[in-house]
Coordinates of C-alpha atoms in Angstrom, one line a residue:
Chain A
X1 CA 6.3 -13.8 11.4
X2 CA 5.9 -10.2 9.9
X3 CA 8.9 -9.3 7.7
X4 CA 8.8 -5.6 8.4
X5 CA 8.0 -4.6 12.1
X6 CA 6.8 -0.7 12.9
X7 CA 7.1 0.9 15.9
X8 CA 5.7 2.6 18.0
X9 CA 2.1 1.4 16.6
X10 CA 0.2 4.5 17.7
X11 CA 1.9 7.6 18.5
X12 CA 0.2 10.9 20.2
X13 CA 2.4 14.1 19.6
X14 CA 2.1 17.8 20.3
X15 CA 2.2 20.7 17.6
X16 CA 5.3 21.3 16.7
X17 CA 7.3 18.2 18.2
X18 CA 9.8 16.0 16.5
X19 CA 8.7 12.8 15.6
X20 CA 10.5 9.9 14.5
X21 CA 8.9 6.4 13.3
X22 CA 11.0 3.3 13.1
X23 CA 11.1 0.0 10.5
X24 CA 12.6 -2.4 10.9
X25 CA 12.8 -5.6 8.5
X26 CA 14.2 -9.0 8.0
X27 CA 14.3 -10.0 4.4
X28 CA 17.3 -8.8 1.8
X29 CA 15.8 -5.8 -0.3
X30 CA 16.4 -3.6 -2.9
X31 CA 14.5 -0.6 -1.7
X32 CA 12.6 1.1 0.9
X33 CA 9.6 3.0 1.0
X34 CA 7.7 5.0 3.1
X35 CA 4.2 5.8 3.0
X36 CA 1.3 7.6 4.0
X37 CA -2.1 7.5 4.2
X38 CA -5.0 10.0 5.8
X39 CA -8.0 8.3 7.5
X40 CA -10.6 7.6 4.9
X41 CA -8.4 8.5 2.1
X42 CA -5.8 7.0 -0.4
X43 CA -2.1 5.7 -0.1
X44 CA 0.7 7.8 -1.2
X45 CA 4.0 7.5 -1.2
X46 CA 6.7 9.9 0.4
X47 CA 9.9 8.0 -0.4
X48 CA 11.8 5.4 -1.7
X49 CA 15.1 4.7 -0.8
X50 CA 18.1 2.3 -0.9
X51 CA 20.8 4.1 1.2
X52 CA 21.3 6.7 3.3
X53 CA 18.8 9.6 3.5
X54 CA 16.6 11.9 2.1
X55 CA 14.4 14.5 3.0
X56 CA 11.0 16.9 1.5
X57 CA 10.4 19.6 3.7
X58 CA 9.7 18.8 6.7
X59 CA 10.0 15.0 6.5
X60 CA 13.2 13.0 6.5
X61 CA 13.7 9.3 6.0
X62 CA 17.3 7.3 6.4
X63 CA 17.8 3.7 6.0
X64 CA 21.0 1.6 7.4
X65 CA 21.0 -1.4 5.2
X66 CA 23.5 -3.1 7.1
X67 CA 21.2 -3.0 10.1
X68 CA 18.6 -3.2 8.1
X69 CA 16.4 -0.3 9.9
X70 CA 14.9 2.5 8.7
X71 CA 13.8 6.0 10.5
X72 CA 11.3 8.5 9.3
X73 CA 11.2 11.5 10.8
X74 CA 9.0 14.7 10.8
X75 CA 10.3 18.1 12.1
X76 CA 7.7 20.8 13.3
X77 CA 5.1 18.5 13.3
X78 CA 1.9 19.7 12.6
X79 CA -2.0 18.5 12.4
X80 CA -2.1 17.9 9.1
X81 CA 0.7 15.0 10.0
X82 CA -1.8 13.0 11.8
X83 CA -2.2 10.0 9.5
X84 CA -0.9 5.9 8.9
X85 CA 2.5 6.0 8.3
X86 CA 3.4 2.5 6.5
X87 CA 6.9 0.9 5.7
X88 CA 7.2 -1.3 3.3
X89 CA 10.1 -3.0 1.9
X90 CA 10.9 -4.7 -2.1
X91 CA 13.2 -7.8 -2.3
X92 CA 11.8 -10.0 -4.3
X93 CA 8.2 -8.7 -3.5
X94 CA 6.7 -6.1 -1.5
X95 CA 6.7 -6.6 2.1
X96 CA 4.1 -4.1 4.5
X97 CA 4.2 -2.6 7.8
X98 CA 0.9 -2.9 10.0
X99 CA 1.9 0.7 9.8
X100 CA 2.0 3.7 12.6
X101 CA -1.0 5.8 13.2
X102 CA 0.2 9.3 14.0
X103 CA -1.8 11.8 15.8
X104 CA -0.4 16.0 16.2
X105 CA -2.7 18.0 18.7
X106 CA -2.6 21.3 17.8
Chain B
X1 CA -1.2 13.6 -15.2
X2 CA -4.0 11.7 -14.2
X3 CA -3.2 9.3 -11.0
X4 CA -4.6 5.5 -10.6
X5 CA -8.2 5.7 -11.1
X6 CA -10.5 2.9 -9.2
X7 CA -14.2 2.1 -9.6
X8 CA -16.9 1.8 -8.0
X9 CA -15.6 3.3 -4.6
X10 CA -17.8 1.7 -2.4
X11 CA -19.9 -1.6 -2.9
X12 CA -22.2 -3.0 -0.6
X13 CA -23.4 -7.0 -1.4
X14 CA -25.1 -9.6 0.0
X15 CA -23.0 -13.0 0.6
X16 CA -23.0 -15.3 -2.5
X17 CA -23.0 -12.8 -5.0
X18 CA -21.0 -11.8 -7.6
X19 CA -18.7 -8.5 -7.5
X20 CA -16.1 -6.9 -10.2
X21 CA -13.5 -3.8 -9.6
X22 CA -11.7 -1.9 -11.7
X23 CA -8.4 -0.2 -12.1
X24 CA -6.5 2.0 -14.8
X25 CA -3.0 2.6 -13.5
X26 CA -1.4 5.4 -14.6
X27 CA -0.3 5.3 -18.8
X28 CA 3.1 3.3 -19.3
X29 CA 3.5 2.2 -15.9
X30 CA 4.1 -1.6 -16.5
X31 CA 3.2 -3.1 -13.1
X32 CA 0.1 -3.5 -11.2
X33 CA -0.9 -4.3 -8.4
X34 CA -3.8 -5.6 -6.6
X35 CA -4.1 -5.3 -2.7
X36 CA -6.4 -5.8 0.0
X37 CA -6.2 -3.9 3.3
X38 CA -8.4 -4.6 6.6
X39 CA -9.0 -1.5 8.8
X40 CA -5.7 -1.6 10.5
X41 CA -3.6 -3.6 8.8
X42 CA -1.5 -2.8 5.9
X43 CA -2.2 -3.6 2.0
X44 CA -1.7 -7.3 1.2
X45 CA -1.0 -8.0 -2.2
X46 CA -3.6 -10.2 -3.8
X47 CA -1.5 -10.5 -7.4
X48 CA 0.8 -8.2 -9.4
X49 CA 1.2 -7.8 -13.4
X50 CA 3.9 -7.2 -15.6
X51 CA 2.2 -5.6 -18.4
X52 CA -0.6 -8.2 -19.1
X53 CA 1.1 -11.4 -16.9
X54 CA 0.6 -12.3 -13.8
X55 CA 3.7 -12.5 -12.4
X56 CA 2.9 -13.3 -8.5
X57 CA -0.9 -14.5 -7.6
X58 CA 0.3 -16.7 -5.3
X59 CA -1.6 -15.1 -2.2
X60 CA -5.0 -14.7 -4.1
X61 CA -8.0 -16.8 -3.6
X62 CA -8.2 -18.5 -6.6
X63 CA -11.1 -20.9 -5.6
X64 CA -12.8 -17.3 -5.5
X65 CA -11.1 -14.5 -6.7
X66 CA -10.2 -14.2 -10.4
X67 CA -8.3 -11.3 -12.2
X68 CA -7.2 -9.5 -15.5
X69 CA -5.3 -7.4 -17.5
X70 CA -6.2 -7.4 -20.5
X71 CA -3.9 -5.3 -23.5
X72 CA -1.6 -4.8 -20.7
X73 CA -3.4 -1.5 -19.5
X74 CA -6.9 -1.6 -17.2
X75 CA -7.5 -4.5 -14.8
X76 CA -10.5 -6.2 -13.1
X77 CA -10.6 -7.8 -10.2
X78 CA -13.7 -10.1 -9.7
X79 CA -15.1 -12.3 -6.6
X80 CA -17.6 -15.2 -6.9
X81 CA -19.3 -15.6 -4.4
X82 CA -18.1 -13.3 -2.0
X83 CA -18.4 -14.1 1.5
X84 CA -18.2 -11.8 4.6
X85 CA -15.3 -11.7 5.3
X86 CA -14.3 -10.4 1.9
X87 CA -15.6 -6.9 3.1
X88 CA -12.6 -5.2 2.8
X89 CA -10.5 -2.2 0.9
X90 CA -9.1 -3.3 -2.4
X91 CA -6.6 -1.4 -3.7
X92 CA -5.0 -0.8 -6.9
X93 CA -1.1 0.4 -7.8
X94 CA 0.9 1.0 -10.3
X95 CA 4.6 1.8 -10.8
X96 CA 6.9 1.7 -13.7
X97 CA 8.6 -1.0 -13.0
X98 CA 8.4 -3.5 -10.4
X99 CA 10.1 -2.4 -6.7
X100 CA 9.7 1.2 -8.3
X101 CA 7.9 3.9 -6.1
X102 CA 3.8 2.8 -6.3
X103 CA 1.2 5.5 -7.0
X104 CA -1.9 4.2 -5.2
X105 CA -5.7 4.6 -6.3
X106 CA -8.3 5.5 -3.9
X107 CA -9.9 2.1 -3.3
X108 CA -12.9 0.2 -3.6
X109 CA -14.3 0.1 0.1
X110 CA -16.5 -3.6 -0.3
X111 CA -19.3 -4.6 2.2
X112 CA -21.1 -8.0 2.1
X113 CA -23.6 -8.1 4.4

């Protein structure tokens, strides 16, 4: 049983589309986060959160705790998006996403 | 400021021996973490420290894998005898305090052959 459930798990998109990933998880947490990583390189993190939304540029991320669900999305999306996209929650460890492998054609 | 810093950043063994990894988080973060990650998959933590304890090693190998933080700063992660289907990513993380946004090093990409 996985704890934190992505989908989709592979997403194709064109230049400039919205694009929206969803999490979805099962355990009681104290905080979100969303993460990113490029093929071949390291892990880094876009957001943490514990309610509602935030946003950095182009990317969004909002979190219903009561449904416990999460949405990150990415206006104007670009090829420089194409990456893993990974959820992972913190109750009383972390739990990970199998994570959503994003590709923008330009 | 300097981010996580991992070494070596690839390995490549044969089965049976011996192989170390290191990691310096970033200065003051208190937690560490050690993860593995298959092609595909996401990071599974292998055991996380709160300054120098090991505060959940429950999913490491321990008939195998062994760690350490000495000081409470840089870690090692160590695997004897590694076996094939150790060949993996390990990854090391740090944050200020546990559930606290993670800053990620680059890896150690491990092959046994």
């Amino acid at each position: 049983k996985n704890e934190v459930e992505q989908s989709p798990q592979n997403l194709t998109a064109q230049e400039g589309e919205f694009i929206t990933i969803n999490c979805s998880y099962s355990v009681g947490i104290s905080a979100l986060h969303w993460l990113q990583q490029h093929p071949g390189g390291g892990i880094v993190s876009l957001f943490m959160l514990s309610s509602g939304k935030k946003k950095h540029g182009r990317l969004i991320a909002t979190i219903n705790i009561q449904e416990k669900h999460s949405s990150l999305h990415i206006t104007a999306s670009h090829p420089r998006d194409s990456a893993v996209y990974i959820c992972a929650v913190y109750g009383n460890q972390f739990y990970f996403g199998t994570g959503t492998s994003l590709t923008v054609i330009p | 400021e300097a981010g996580v810093v991992q070494s070596p950043r690839y390995k490549i063994i044969e089965k049976k021996q011996p192989v170390a990894f290191w990691c310096n988080p970033i200065s003051g973060h208190n937690t560490l973490y050690w993860y593995l990650q298959n092609l595909g998959q996401g990071p599974e933590l292998l055991i996380r420290y709160e300054n120098e304890e090991a505060v959940d090693d429950s999913q490491l190998p321990k008939d195998r894998f062994s760690a350490e933080r000495l000081k409470g700063v840089d870690s090692t992660l160590k695997i004897q005898p590694a076996e094939l289907g150790d060949s993996a990513v390990y990854l090391c993380a740090s944050s200020p305090y546990v559930g606290y946004e993670q800053y990620f090093g680059p890896g150690t990409r491990l092959t046994v052959t």
